[in-house]
mmCIF file of C-alpha atoms in Angstrom:
data_model
loop_
_atom_site.group_PDB
_atom_site.id
_atom_site.type_symbol
_atom_site.label_atom_id
_atom_site.label_comp_id
_atom_site.label_asym_id
_atom_site.label_seq_id
_atom_site.Cartn_x
_atom_site.Cartn_y
_atom_site.Cartn_z
ATOM 1 C CA UNK A 2 -1.384 9.530 17.719
ATOM 2 C CA UNK A 3 -1.429 6.279 15.719
ATOM 3 C CA UNK A 4 1.978 5.526 14.312
ATOM 4 C CA UNK A 5 2.831 4.384 10.832
ATOM 5 C CA UNK A 6 4.817 1.131 10.727
ATOM 6 C CA UNK A 7 8.382 1.782 11.909
ATOM 7 C CA UNK A 8 9.864 0.710 8.587
ATOM 8 C CA UNK A 9 8.268 3.697 6.860
ATOM 9 C CA UNK A 10 10.121 6.164 9.095
ATOM 10 C CA UNK A 11 13.449 4.468 9.720
ATOM 11 C CA UNK A 12 16.185 6.993 9.024
ATOM 12 C CA UNK A 13 18.868 4.391 8.513
ATOM 13 C CA UNK A 14 19.336 1.819 5.797
ATOM 14 C CA UNK A 15 22.206 -0.479 4.966
ATOM 15 C CA UNK A 16 24.793 0.828 2.548
ATOM 16 C CA UNK A 17 24.344 -2.239 0.410
ATOM 17 C CA UNK A 18 21.888 -1.279 -2.333
ATOM 18 C CA UNK A 19 22.353 -4.496 -4.297
ATOM 19 C CA UNK A 20 20.065 -6.591 -2.121
ATOM 20 C CA UNK A 21 17.472 -6.887 -4.850
ATOM 21 C CA UNK A 22 18.652 -9.111 -7.679
ATOM 22 C CA UNK A 23 15.990 -8.949 -10.347
ATOM 23 C CA UNK A 24 14.673 -11.819 -12.391
ATOM 24 C CA UNK A 25 12.496 -11.308 -15.442
ATOM 25 C CA UNK A 26 9.899 -8.627 -14.750
ATOM 26 C CA UNK A 27 11.670 -7.399 -11.640
ATOM 27 C CA UNK A 28 11.118 -10.386 -9.327
ATOM 28 C CA UNK A 29 13.678 -10.930 -6.598
ATOM 29 C CA UNK A 30 15.176 -14.239 -5.633
ATOM 30 C CA UNK A 31 16.303 -13.326 -2.177
ATOM 31 C CA UNK A 32 16.704 -10.377 0.173
ATOM 32 C CA UNK A 33 19.602 -10.271 2.665
ATOM 33 C CA UNK A 34 18.765 -10.564 6.315
ATOM 34 C CA UNK A 35 19.794 -7.016 7.213
ATOM 35 C CA UNK A 36 17.478 -4.747 5.281
ATOM 36 C CA UNK A 37 14.530 -2.584 6.250
ATOM 37 C CA UNK A 38 11.978 -3.142 3.517
ATOM 38 C CA UNK A 39 9.562 -0.350 2.764
ATOM 39 C CA UNK A 40 6.284 -1.079 1.016
ATOM 40 C CA UNK A 41 7.122 -4.661 0.001
ATOM 41 C CA UNK A 42 5.239 -6.769 -2.451
ATOM 42 C CA UNK A 43 5.131 -10.408 -1.382
ATOM 43 C CA UNK A 44 4.901 -12.886 -4.228
ATOM 44 C CA UNK A 45 4.787 -16.647 -3.811
ATOM 45 C CA UNK A 46 6.738 -19.057 -5.954
ATOM 46 C CA UNK A 47 3.465 -20.447 -7.176
ATOM 47 C CA UNK A 48 2.530 -17.071 -8.672
ATOM 48 C CA UNK A 49 5.984 -16.698 -10.166
ATOM 49 C CA UNK A 50 5.639 -20.076 -11.827
ATOM 50 C CA UNK A 51 2.256 -19.133 -13.221
ATOM 51 C CA UNK A 52 3.632 -15.872 -14.618
ATOM 52 C CA UNK A 53 6.310 -17.678 -16.579
ATOM 53 C CA UNK A 54 3.933 -20.276 -17.999
ATOM 54 C CA UNK A 55 4.770 -23.217 -15.763
ATOM 55 C CA UNK A 56 1.819 -24.993 -14.192
ATOM 56 C CA UNK A 57 1.914 -24.828 -10.376
ATOM 57 C CA UNK A 58 1.967 -28.113 -8.462
ATOM 58 C CA UNK A 59 -1.338 -29.552 -7.299
ATOM 59 C CA UNK A 60 -0.311 -29.116 -3.658
ATOM 60 C CA UNK A 61 1.612 -25.872 -3.147
ATOM 61 C CA UNK A 62 5.004 -26.474 -1.627
ATOM 62 C CA UNK A 63 5.971 -24.528 1.517
ATOM 63 C CA UNK A 64 8.014 -21.552 0.373
ATOM 64 C CA UNK A 65 9.583 -18.415 1.729
ATOM 65 C CA UNK A 66 8.117 -15.184 0.425
ATOM 66 C CA UNK A 67 9.832 -13.453 -2.448
ATOM 67 C CA UNK A 68 10.120 -9.723 -1.950
ATOM 68 C CA UNK A 69 9.963 -7.202 -4.782
ATOM 69 C CA UNK A 70 10.816 -3.555 -4.178
ATOM 70 C CA UNK A 71 8.048 -1.422 -5.718
ATOM 71 C CA UNK A 72 8.893 0.945 -8.587
ATOM 72 C CA UNK A 73 9.912 4.363 -7.332
ATOM 73 C CA UNK A 74 11.084 3.081 -3.950
ATOM 74 C CA UNK A 75 14.739 3.899 -4.580
ATOM 75 C CA UNK A 76 13.858 7.512 -5.378
ATOM 76 C CA UNK A 77 11.584 7.721 -2.332
ATOM 77 C CA UNK A 78 14.214 6.298 0.024
ATOM 78 C CA UNK A 79 16.874 8.651 -1.335
ATOM 79 C CA UNK A 80 14.512 11.593 -0.925
ATOM 80 C CA UNK A 81 13.790 10.602 2.666
ATOM 81 C CA UNK A 82 17.490 10.472 3.538
ATOM 82 C CA UNK A 83 18.197 13.860 1.954
ATOM 83 C CA UNK A 84 15.126 15.467 3.479
ATOM 84 C CA UNK A 85 15.929 14.261 6.991
ATOM 85 C CA UNK A 86 19.507 15.475 6.677
ATOM 86 C CA UNK A 87 18.288 18.849 5.427
ATOM 87 C CA UNK A 88 15.721 19.145 8.219
ATOM 88 C CA UNK A 89 18.302 18.450 10.907
ATOM 89 C CA UNK A 90 20.930 20.798 9.453
ATOM 90 C CA UNK A 91 18.475 23.619 8.750
ATOM 91 C CA UNK A 92 17.606 24.334 12.370
ATOM 92 C CA UNK A 93 14.292 26.155 12.661
ATOM 93 C CA UNK A 94 12.113 25.344 9.669
ATOM 94 C CA UNK A 95 10.214 28.152 7.952
ATOM 95 C CA UNK A 96 6.566 27.729 7.008
ATOM 96 C CA UNK A 97 5.815 28.185 3.307
ATOM 97 C CA UNK A 98 3.577 31.062 2.236
ATOM 98 C CA UNK A 99 0.839 29.053 0.547
ATOM 99 C CA UNK A 100 -1.498 26.258 1.549
ATOM 100 C CA UNK A 101 -3.994 25.331 4.251
ATOM 101 C CA UNK A 102 -1.699 23.029 6.208
ATOM 102 C CA UNK A 103 1.768 23.081 7.654
ATOM 103 C CA UNK A 104 4.367 22.847 4.887
ATOM 104 C CA UNK A 105 8.085 23.469 5.323
ATOM 105 C CA UNK A 106 10.789 23.953 2.708
ATOM 106 C CA UNK A 107 13.831 21.783 3.380
ATOM 107 C CA UNK A 108 17.085 23.013 1.849
ATOM 108 C CA UNK A 109 20.586 21.658 1.460
ATOM 109 C CA UNK A 110 23.326 24.295 1.079
ATOM 110 C CA UNK A 111 20.657 26.871 0.187
ATOM 111 C CA UNK A 112 19.316 24.546 -2.503
ATOM 112 C CA UNK A 113 15.678 23.491 -2.041
ATOM 113 C CA UNK A 114 15.362 19.735 -1.587
ATOM 114 C CA UNK A 115 11.831 18.934 -0.477
ATOM 115 C CA UNK A 116 8.577 20.048 1.101
ATOM 116 C CA UNK A 117 7.726 18.471 4.469
ATOM 117 C CA UNK A 118 4.089 18.279 5.620
ATOM 118 C CA UNK A 119 3.606 17.068 9.224
ATOM 119 C CA UNK A 120 0.486 15.000 9.865
ATOM 120 C CA UNK A 121 -0.537 16.947 12.968
ATOM 121 C CA UNK A 122 -0.437 20.200 10.989
ATOM 122 C CA UNK A 123 -2.645 19.145 8.094
ATOM 123 C CA UNK A 124 -5.890 20.970 7.322
ATOM 124 C CA UNK A 125 -8.112 20.802 10.468
ATOM 125 C CA UNK A 126 -5.461 18.885 12.446
ATOM 126 C CA UNK A 127 -4.895 19.938 16.076
ATOM 127 C CA UNK A 128 -1.583 21.740 15.456
ATOM 128 C CA UNK A 129 -2.382 23.429 12.136
ATOM 129 C CA UNK A 130 -0.315 26.650 12.067
ATOM 130 C CA UNK A 131 -2.610 28.592 9.724
ATOM 131 C CA UNK A 132 -5.734 28.659 11.850
ATOM 132 C CA UNK A 133 -7.539 25.714 10.229
ATOM 133 C CA UNK A 134 -7.684 23.802 13.501
ATOM 134 C CA UNK A 135 -9.845 21.184 15.137
ATOM 135 C CA UNK A 136 -8.346 21.006 18.633
ATOM 136 C CA UNK A 137 -10.272 17.891 19.603
ATOM 137 C CA UNK A 138 -9.167 15.905 16.552
ATOM 138 C CA UNK A 139 -7.062 12.793 17.001
ATOM 139 C CA UNK A 140 -4.663 12.410 14.101
ATOM 140 C CA UNK A 141 -5.459 9.350 12.034
ATOM 141 C CA UNK A 142 -8.741 8.633 13.842
ATOM 142 C CA UNK A 143 -11.139 11.587 13.859
ATOM 143 C CA UNK A 144 -13.455 11.923 10.878
ATOM 144 C CA UNK A 145 -12.582 15.083 8.981
ATOM 145 C CA UNK A 146 -14.964 17.871 10.046
ATOM 146 C CA UNK A 147 -15.192 19.479 6.591
ATOM 147 C CA UNK A 148 -14.203 16.722 4.144
ATOM 148 C CA UNK A 149 -16.477 13.681 4.099
ATOM 149 C CA UNK A 150 -14.742 10.372 3.565
ATOM 150 C CA UNK A 151 -11.418 11.435 5.118
ATOM 151 C CA UNK A 152 -9.779 11.316 8.539
ATOM 152 C CA UNK A 153 -7.751 14.137 10.039
ATOM 153 C CA UNK A 154 -4.015 13.752 9.432
ATOM 154 C CA UNK A 155 -4.153 10.968 6.852
ATOM 155 C CA UNK A 156 -3.201 13.179 3.921
ATOM 156 C CA UNK A 157 0.385 11.939 4.228
ATOM 157 C CA UNK A 158 -0.702 8.422 3.260
ATOM 158 C CA UNK A 159 -2.452 9.767 0.190
ATOM 159 C CA UNK A 160 0.534 11.862 -0.874
ATOM 160 C CA UNK A 161 2.707 8.749 -0.782
ATOM 161 C CA UNK A 162 0.023 6.610 -2.417
ATOM 162 C CA UNK A 163 -0.279 9.000 -5.365
ATOM 163 C CA UNK A 164 3.449 8.763 -6.012
ATOM 164 C CA UNK A 165 3.567 4.984 -5.613
ATOM 165 C CA UNK A 166 0.645 4.425 -7.986
ATOM 166 C CA UNK A 167 2.226 6.721 -10.567
ATOM 167 C CA UNK A 168 5.712 5.264 -10.162
ATOM 168 C CA UNK A 169 4.291 1.784 -10.772
ATOM 169 C CA UNK A 170 3.684 2.867 -14.377
ATOM 170 C CA UNK A 171 6.980 4.626 -15.113
ATOM 171 C CA UNK A 172 5.821 7.941 -13.698
ATOM 172 C CA UNK A 173 3.378 8.548 -16.530
ATOM 173 C CA UNK A 174 1.644 11.440 -14.743
ATOM 174 C CA UNK A 175 4.800 13.000 -13.321
ATOM 175 C CA UNK A 176 4.055 12.944 -9.584
ATOM 176 C CA UNK A 177 7.246 14.050 -7.765
ATOM 177 C CA UNK A 178 8.996 11.518 -5.528
ATOM 178 C CA UNK A 179 7.199 11.322 -2.184
ATOM 179 C CA UNK A 180 7.896 9.398 1.010
ATOM 180 C CA UNK A 181 7.053 9.134 4.680
ATOM 181 C CA UNK A 182 9.501 10.738 7.102
ATOM 182 C CA UNK A 183 9.861 11.773 10.719
ATOM 183 C CA UNK A 184 11.599 15.139 10.992
ATOM 184 C CA UNK A 185 12.095 17.854 13.620
ATOM 185 C CA UNK A 186 9.903 20.970 13.675
ATOM 186 C CA UNK A 187 10.570 23.445 16.504
ATOM 187 C CA UNK A 188 12.474 20.801 18.490
ATOM 188 C CA UNK A 189 9.660 18.277 18.153
ATOM 189 C CA UNK A 190 9.868 15.206 15.945
ATOM 190 C CA UNK A 191 6.852 14.879 13.698
ATOM 191 C CA UNK A 192 5.574 12.262 11.269
ATOM 192 C CA UNK A 193 4.481 13.355 7.832
ATOM 193 C CA UNK A 194 5.046 13.221 4.115
ATOM 194 C CA UNK A 195 7.956 14.692 2.220
ATOM 195 C CA UNK A 196 7.872 15.476 -1.487
ATOM 196 C CA UNK A 197 10.737 16.391 -3.774
ATOM 197 C CA UNK A 198 10.904 20.131 -4.405
ATOM 198 C CA UNK A 199 9.872 21.036 -7.948
ATOM 199 C CA UNK A 200 11.339 24.254 -9.385
ATOM 200 C CA UNK A 201 8.640 25.995 -11.384
ATOM 201 C CA UNK A 202 7.938 29.208 -13.263
ATOM 202 C CA UNK A 203 4.269 29.468 -12.315
ATOM 203 C CA UNK A 204 1.175 27.419 -11.597
ATOM 204 C CA UNK A 205 -1.629 26.663 -14.021
ATOM 205 C CA UNK A 206 -3.801 29.353 -12.428
ATOM 206 C CA UNK A 207 -1.330 31.964 -13.689
ATOM 207 C CA UNK A 208 -1.690 30.996 -17.352
ATOM 208 C CA UNK A 209 -4.402 30.655 -19.955
ATOM 209 C CA UNK A 210 -5.300 27.098 -20.856
ATOM 210 C CA UNK A 211 -3.992 27.459 -24.418
ATOM 211 C CA UNK A 212 -0.499 27.357 -22.903
ATOM 212 C CA UNK A 213 -0.967 23.707 -21.922
ATOM 213 C CA UNK A 214 -0.277 20.693 -24.100
ATOM 214 C CA UNK A 215 -2.935 18.047 -24.638
ATOM 215 C CA UNK A 216 -0.551 15.364 -23.401
ATOM 216 C CA UNK A 217 0.126 17.086 -20.089
ATOM 217 C CA UNK A 218 -3.528 17.828 -19.385
ATOM 218 C CA UNK A 219 -4.409 14.224 -20.181
ATOM 219 C CA UNK A 220 -1.691 12.739 -17.975
ATOM 220 C CA UNK A 221 -3.010 14.718 -14.995
ATOM 221 C CA UNK A 222 -6.656 13.995 -15.802
ATOM 222 C CA UNK A 223 -5.951 10.258 -15.914
ATOM 223 C CA UNK A 224 -4.225 10.451 -12.532
ATOM 224 C CA UNK A 225 -7.089 12.418 -10.990
ATOM 225 C CA UNK A 226 -9.664 9.954 -12.259
ATOM 226 C CA UNK A 227 -7.676 7.016 -10.883
ATOM 227 C CA UNK A 228 -7.380 8.710 -7.489
ATOM 228 C CA UNK A 229 -10.828 10.315 -7.398
ATOM 229 C CA UNK A 230 -9.206 13.661 -6.638
ATOM 230 C CA UNK A 231 -11.415 16.006 -4.624
ATOM 231 C CA UNK A 232 -9.005 18.928 -4.826
ATOM 232 C CA UNK A 233 -7.577 19.334 -8.325
ATOM 233 C CA UNK A 234 -7.413 23.032 -9.015
ATOM 234 C CA UNK A 235 -5.098 25.051 -11.225
ATOM 235 C CA UNK A 236 -3.043 26.158 -8.231
ATOM 236 C CA UNK A 237 -1.703 22.668 -7.540
ATOM 237 C CA UNK A 238 -0.422 22.102 -11.050
ATOM 238 C CA UNK A 239 3.074 23.547 -11.394
ATOM 239 C CA UNK A 240 4.409 24.802 -14.735
ATOM 240 C CA UNK A 241 7.981 24.452 -15.939
ATOM 241 C CA UNK A 242 9.007 26.380 -19.054
ATOM 242 C CA UNK A 243 10.410 24.088 -21.740
ATOM 243 C CA UNK A 244 11.776 26.641 -24.236
ATOM 244 C CA UNK A 245 10.241 24.371 -26.845
ATOM 245 C CA UNK A 246 8.063 25.838 -29.570
ATOM 246 C CA UNK A 247 5.797 22.793 -29.620
ATOM 247 C CA UNK A 248 5.299 22.477 -25.851
ATOM 248 C CA UNK A 249 5.403 25.669 -23.808
ATOM 249 C CA UNK A 250 5.250 24.166 -20.333
ATOM 250 C CA UNK A 251 5.657 20.877 -18.539
ATOM 251 C CA UNK A 252 2.846 20.382 -16.026
ATOM 252 C CA UNK A 253 3.627 18.799 -12.647
ATOM 253 C CA UNK A 254 0.763 17.657 -10.363
ATOM 254 C CA UNK A 255 1.229 18.142 -6.607
ATOM 255 C CA UNK A 256 -0.904 18.126 -3.428
ATOM 256 C CA UNK A 257 -2.680 14.768 -3.369
ATOM 257 C CA UNK A 258 -3.677 14.697 0.296
ATOM 258 C CA UNK A 259 -7.378 14.895 -0.581
ATOM 259 C CA UNK A 260 -7.545 11.983 -2.997
ATOM 260 C CA UNK A 261 -9.158 8.587 -2.402
ATOM 261 C CA UNK A 262 -12.056 9.338 -0.057
ATOM 262 C CA UNK A 263 -14.093 6.433 1.289
ATOM 263 C CA UNK A 264 -16.363 5.076 -1.439
ATOM 264 C CA UNK A 265 -19.476 5.983 0.567
ATOM 265 C CA UNK A 266 -18.633 9.660 -0.096
ATOM 266 C CA UNK A 267 -18.161 10.181 -3.815
ATOM 267 C CA UNK A 268 -19.757 13.620 -3.926
ATOM 268 C CA UNK A 269 -16.588 15.723 -3.868
ATOM 269 C CA UNK A 270 -14.720 15.058 -7.126
ATOM 270 C CA UNK A 271 -13.134 18.322 -8.298
ATOM 271 C CA UNK A 272 -11.381 18.541 -11.655
ATOM 272 C CA UNK A 273 -10.489 22.038 -12.889
ATOM 273 C CA UNK A 274 -9.268 20.510 -16.144
ATOM 274 C CA UNK A 275 -12.800 19.264 -16.903
ATOM 275 C CA UNK A 276 -13.622 22.620 -18.459
ATOM 276 C CA UNK A 277 -10.342 23.049 -20.336
ATOM 277 C CA UNK A 278 -10.554 22.426 -24.094
ATOM 278 C CA UNK A 279 -7.895 19.697 -23.973
ATOM 279 C CA UNK A 280 -10.212 17.436 -21.958
ATOM 280 C CA UNK A 281 -12.398 16.864 -25.025
ATOM 281 C CA UNK A 282 -9.508 15.959 -27.317
ATOM 282 C CA UNK A 283 -8.968 12.302 -28.244
ATOM 283 C CA UNK A 284 -6.450 10.371 -26.188
ATOM 284 C CA UNK A 285 -3.110 9.545 -27.750
ATOM 285 C CA UNK A 286 -2.061 5.970 -28.397
ATOM 286 C CA UNK A 287 0.376 6.272 -25.483
ATOM 287 C CA UNK A 288 -2.345 7.461 -23.105
ATOM 288 C CA UNK A 289 -4.690 4.668 -24.175
ATOM 289 C CA UNK A 290 -1.934 2.099 -23.713
ATOM 290 C CA UNK A 291 -1.216 3.482 -20.247
ATOM 291 C CA UNK A 292 -4.840 3.135 -19.173
ATOM 292 C CA UNK A 293 -5.017 -0.386 -20.598
ATOM 293 C CA UNK A 294 -1.934 -1.282 -18.589
ATOM 294 C CA UNK A 295 -3.375 -0.218 -15.233
ATOM 295 C CA UNK A 296 -3.573 -3.235 -12.925
ATOM 296 C CA UNK A 297 -6.382 -2.623 -10.448
ATOM 297 C CA UNK A 298 -5.518 -5.573 -8.206
ATOM 298 C CA UNK A 299 -1.851 -4.591 -7.955
ATOM 299 C CA UNK A 300 -2.759 -0.955 -7.304
ATOM 300 C CA UNK A 301 -5.119 -2.023 -4.530
ATOM 301 C CA UNK A 302 -2.324 -3.910 -2.838
ATOM 302 C CA UNK A 303 -0.099 -0.825 -2.959
ATOM 303 C CA UNK A 304 -2.786 1.232 -1.225
ATOM 304 C CA UNK A 305 -3.285 -1.403 1.460
ATOM 305 C CA UNK A 306 0.435 -1.545 2.112
ATOM 306 C CA UNK A 307 0.644 2.227 2.412
ATOM 307 C CA UNK A 308 -2.028 1.975 5.090
ATOM 308 C CA UNK A 309 -5.227 3.223 3.477
ATOM 309 C CA UNK A 310 -8.460 1.609 4.720
ATOM 310 C CA UNK A 311 -10.424 -0.726 2.484
ATOM 311 C CA UNK A 312 -13.194 1.848 1.972
ATOM 312 C CA UNK A 313 -10.643 4.056 0.204
ATOM 313 C CA UNK A 314 -9.089 1.186 -1.730
ATOM 314 C CA UNK A 315 -12.546 0.410 -3.118
ATOM 315 C CA UNK A 316 -12.818 4.007 -4.347
ATOM 316 C CA UNK A 317 -9.690 3.514 -6.454
ATOM 317 C CA UNK A 318 -11.016 0.212 -7.770
ATOM 318 C CA UNK A 319 -14.339 1.776 -8.785
ATOM 319 C CA UNK A 320 -12.749 4.848 -10.354
ATOM 320 C CA UNK A 321 -10.136 2.900 -12.289
ATOM 321 C CA UNK A 322 -12.739 0.420 -13.516
ATOM 322 C CA UNK A 323 -14.756 3.297 -14.955
ATOM 323 C CA UNK A 324 -11.650 4.862 -16.496
ATOM 324 C CA UNK A 325 -10.565 1.642 -18.200
ATOM 325 C CA UNK A 326 -14.023 0.789 -19.504
ATOM 326 C CA UNK A 327 -14.707 4.285 -20.816
ATOM 327 C CA UNK A 328 -11.334 4.706 -22.504
ATOM 328 C CA UNK A 329 -11.707 1.296 -24.155
ATOM 329 C CA UNK A 330 -15.104 2.433 -25.461
ATOM 330 C CA UNK A 331 -13.615 5.577 -26.997
ATOM 331 C CA UNK A 332 -14.786 8.231 -24.545
ATOM 332 C CA UNK A 333 -12.825 11.412 -23.887
ATOM 333 C CA UNK A 334 -11.565 12.371 -20.453
ATOM 334 C CA UNK A 335 -14.204 15.086 -20.446
ATOM 335 C CA UNK A 336 -16.915 12.469 -20.952
ATOM 336 C CA UNK A 337 -15.533 10.418 -18.087
ATOM 337 C CA UNK A 338 -15.101 13.403 -15.798
ATOM 338 C CA UNK A 339 -18.728 14.415 -16.301
ATOM 339 C CA UNK A 340 -19.777 11.001 -14.995
ATOM 340 C CA UNK A 341 -17.682 11.515 -11.862
ATOM 341 C CA UNK A 342 -17.938 15.209 -10.929
ATOM 342 C CA UNK A 343 -21.228 16.760 -9.888
ATOM 343 C CA UNK A 344 -22.621 19.480 -12.144
ATOM 344 C CA UNK A 345 -23.047 23.147 -11.280
ATOM 345 C CA UNK A 346 -23.496 23.835 -7.571
ATOM 346 C CA UNK A 347 -23.151 20.140 -6.787
ATOM 347 C CA UNK A 348 -26.666 19.552 -5.527
ATOM 348 C CA UNK A 349 -27.367 16.523 -7.727
ATOM 349 C CA UNK A 350 -25.438 13.244 -7.402
ATOM 350 C CA UNK A 351 -23.203 12.275 -10.298
ATOM 351 C CA UNK A 352 -24.014 9.243 -12.405
ATOM 352 C CA UNK A 353 -21.152 7.368 -10.785
ATOM 353 C CA UNK A 354 -22.610 8.121 -7.358
ATOM 354 C CA UNK A 355 -25.965 6.749 -8.478
ATOM 355 C CA UNK A 356 -24.354 3.553 -9.729
ATOM 356 C CA UNK A 357 -22.470 3.005 -6.475
ATOM 357 C CA UNK A 358 -25.476 3.782 -4.278
ATOM 358 C CA UNK A 359 -27.655 1.339 -6.204
ATOM 359 C CA UNK A 360 -24.981 -1.326 -5.841
ATOM 360 C CA UNK A 361 -24.648 -0.647 -2.106
ATOM 361 C CA UNK A 362 -28.406 -1.075 -1.685
ATOM 362 C CA UNK A 363 -28.079 -4.648 -2.951
ATOM 363 C CA UNK A 364 -25.515 -5.644 -0.314
ATOM 364 C CA UNK A 365 -26.398 -7.355 2.986
ATOM 365 C CA UNK A 366 -27.157 -5.078 5.927
ATOM 366 C CA UNK A 367 -24.122 -4.297 8.055
ATOM 367 C CA UNK A 368 -21.675 -5.624 5.474
ATOM 368 C CA UNK A 369 -17.923 -5.426 6.011
ATOM 369 C CA UNK A 370 -16.214 -3.816 2.982
ATOM 370 C CA UNK A 371 -13.296 -6.202 3.367
ATOM 371 C CA UNK A 372 -15.708 -9.084 2.797
ATOM 372 C CA UNK A 373 -18.402 -7.529 0.605
ATOM 373 C CA UNK A 374 -16.006 -5.413 -1.446
ATOM 374 C CA UNK A 375 -15.693 -7.922 -4.304
ATOM 375 C CA UNK A 376 -19.485 -8.259 -4.466
ATOM 376 C CA UNK A 377 -19.890 -4.481 -4.607
ATOM 377 C CA UNK A 378 -17.236 -4.148 -7.301
ATOM 378 C CA UNK A 379 -18.913 -6.851 -9.362
ATOM 379 C CA UNK A 380 -22.236 -5.031 -9.218
ATOM 380 C CA UNK A 381 -20.602 -1.709 -10.101
ATOM 381 C CA UNK A 382 -18.716 -3.300 -12.992
ATOM 382 C CA UNK A 383 -21.924 -4.595 -14.571
ATOM 383 C CA UNK A 384 -23.759 -1.311 -14.002
ATOM 384 C CA UNK A 385 -20.966 0.718 -15.609
ATOM 385 C CA UNK A 386 -20.980 -1.558 -18.639
ATOM 386 C CA UNK A 387 -24.707 -0.922 -19.059
ATOM 387 C CA UNK A 388 -24.325 2.810 -18.477
ATOM 388 C CA UNK A 389 -21.697 3.195 -21.189
ATOM 389 C CA UNK A 390 -23.834 1.397 -23.773
ATOM 390 C CA UNK A 391 -26.138 4.423 -24.040
ATOM 391 C CA UNK A 392 -23.896 7.219 -22.800
ATOM 392 C CA UNK A 393 -23.373 9.859 -25.541
ATOM 393 C CA UNK A 394 -19.900 10.941 -26.589
ATOM 394 C CA UNK A 395 -18.991 14.625 -26.703
ATOM 395 C CA UNK A 396 -17.917 16.147 -29.997
ATOM 396 C CA UNK A 397 -14.272 15.384 -30.755
ATOM 397 C CA UNK A 398 -12.117 18.486 -30.984
ATOM 398 C CA UNK A 399 -9.208 19.104 -33.314
ATOM 399 C CA UNK A 400 -5.755 19.120 -31.777
ATOM 400 C CA UNK A 401 -4.221 21.220 -34.547
ATOM 401 C CA UNK A 402 -3.911 24.306 -32.349
ATOM 402 C CA UNK A 403 -2.503 22.698 -29.227
#
């Protein structure tokens, strides 16, 4: 089974947590020699100079890389330590009741800490404990037998990617801390993802949609559009009672293992919220500012560092480009979702699919996405601009009742 880089699974770290001394904007001058860096961003001095308004030299000087710890990494590393400790001390792990893949509750002194999902027990992986098995599948290599654009056992990468992309923007969408970990299950050490346990009162499928705030629906919709989620249903949105008359529940999105398919397979977008009334409401100033702030190039680098293939990185770039353009033009999340998700029984390609397919047809035969990706994205960018010029807006709803 292909291994993730060792640094992602190392159980030990130095006790010194002050290795990262931030400059303006969170840039680090130097990292000590003894430190396992997870998901680093490497930034050259030339880029730092440019950021602070100083012209770079004509001939770049030889420099050592400057390492910046990504937002959310401290929470992820802490979660990994606690989860591993809980897994070891718990003995035999107990499978959770729900889900299609292996998922184990890790507890510390009878207090739930995290949910561990081994890669080889994911949906259609060879050791799936719930009967959804493909015995011949090789984790991380075999094309998924039921989900186009995915590989068996790579959901862990996507779970971590969803958290990292959300954490990069102050956790706007509320994805719980998530990390890679290697932990024991039935005396066998397994790689997988671990996500912080979220206490909840129910899931969105247990409540009527009028119980949900516009803000919370929008924060999840924005996340799903960024990630091209193919599995957003009411059951993977947890609800936490707020005891607040203005907001009845906080909504927490989980289960992101089926996000970011390869861009050649954009037929599976699934957004339950698309048919909730809140999706047609205007975005708040905060939501608009969040979308404007999204940095597609930086997000792409996060996905590459996590280990996702370029075909999947391109999906994020396409989806986020559409989101940013449409929000800037005043469209609702419903309007945007309709462009992405197929209608009805899903027999007819979405408008986004059509745009991407037309752009692909203009690329050289046998192109490598790592080389032709920028060309494809340029074609898609222009096509989306043209599409939005004539695309009708849905009727704006009042938010007085929600």
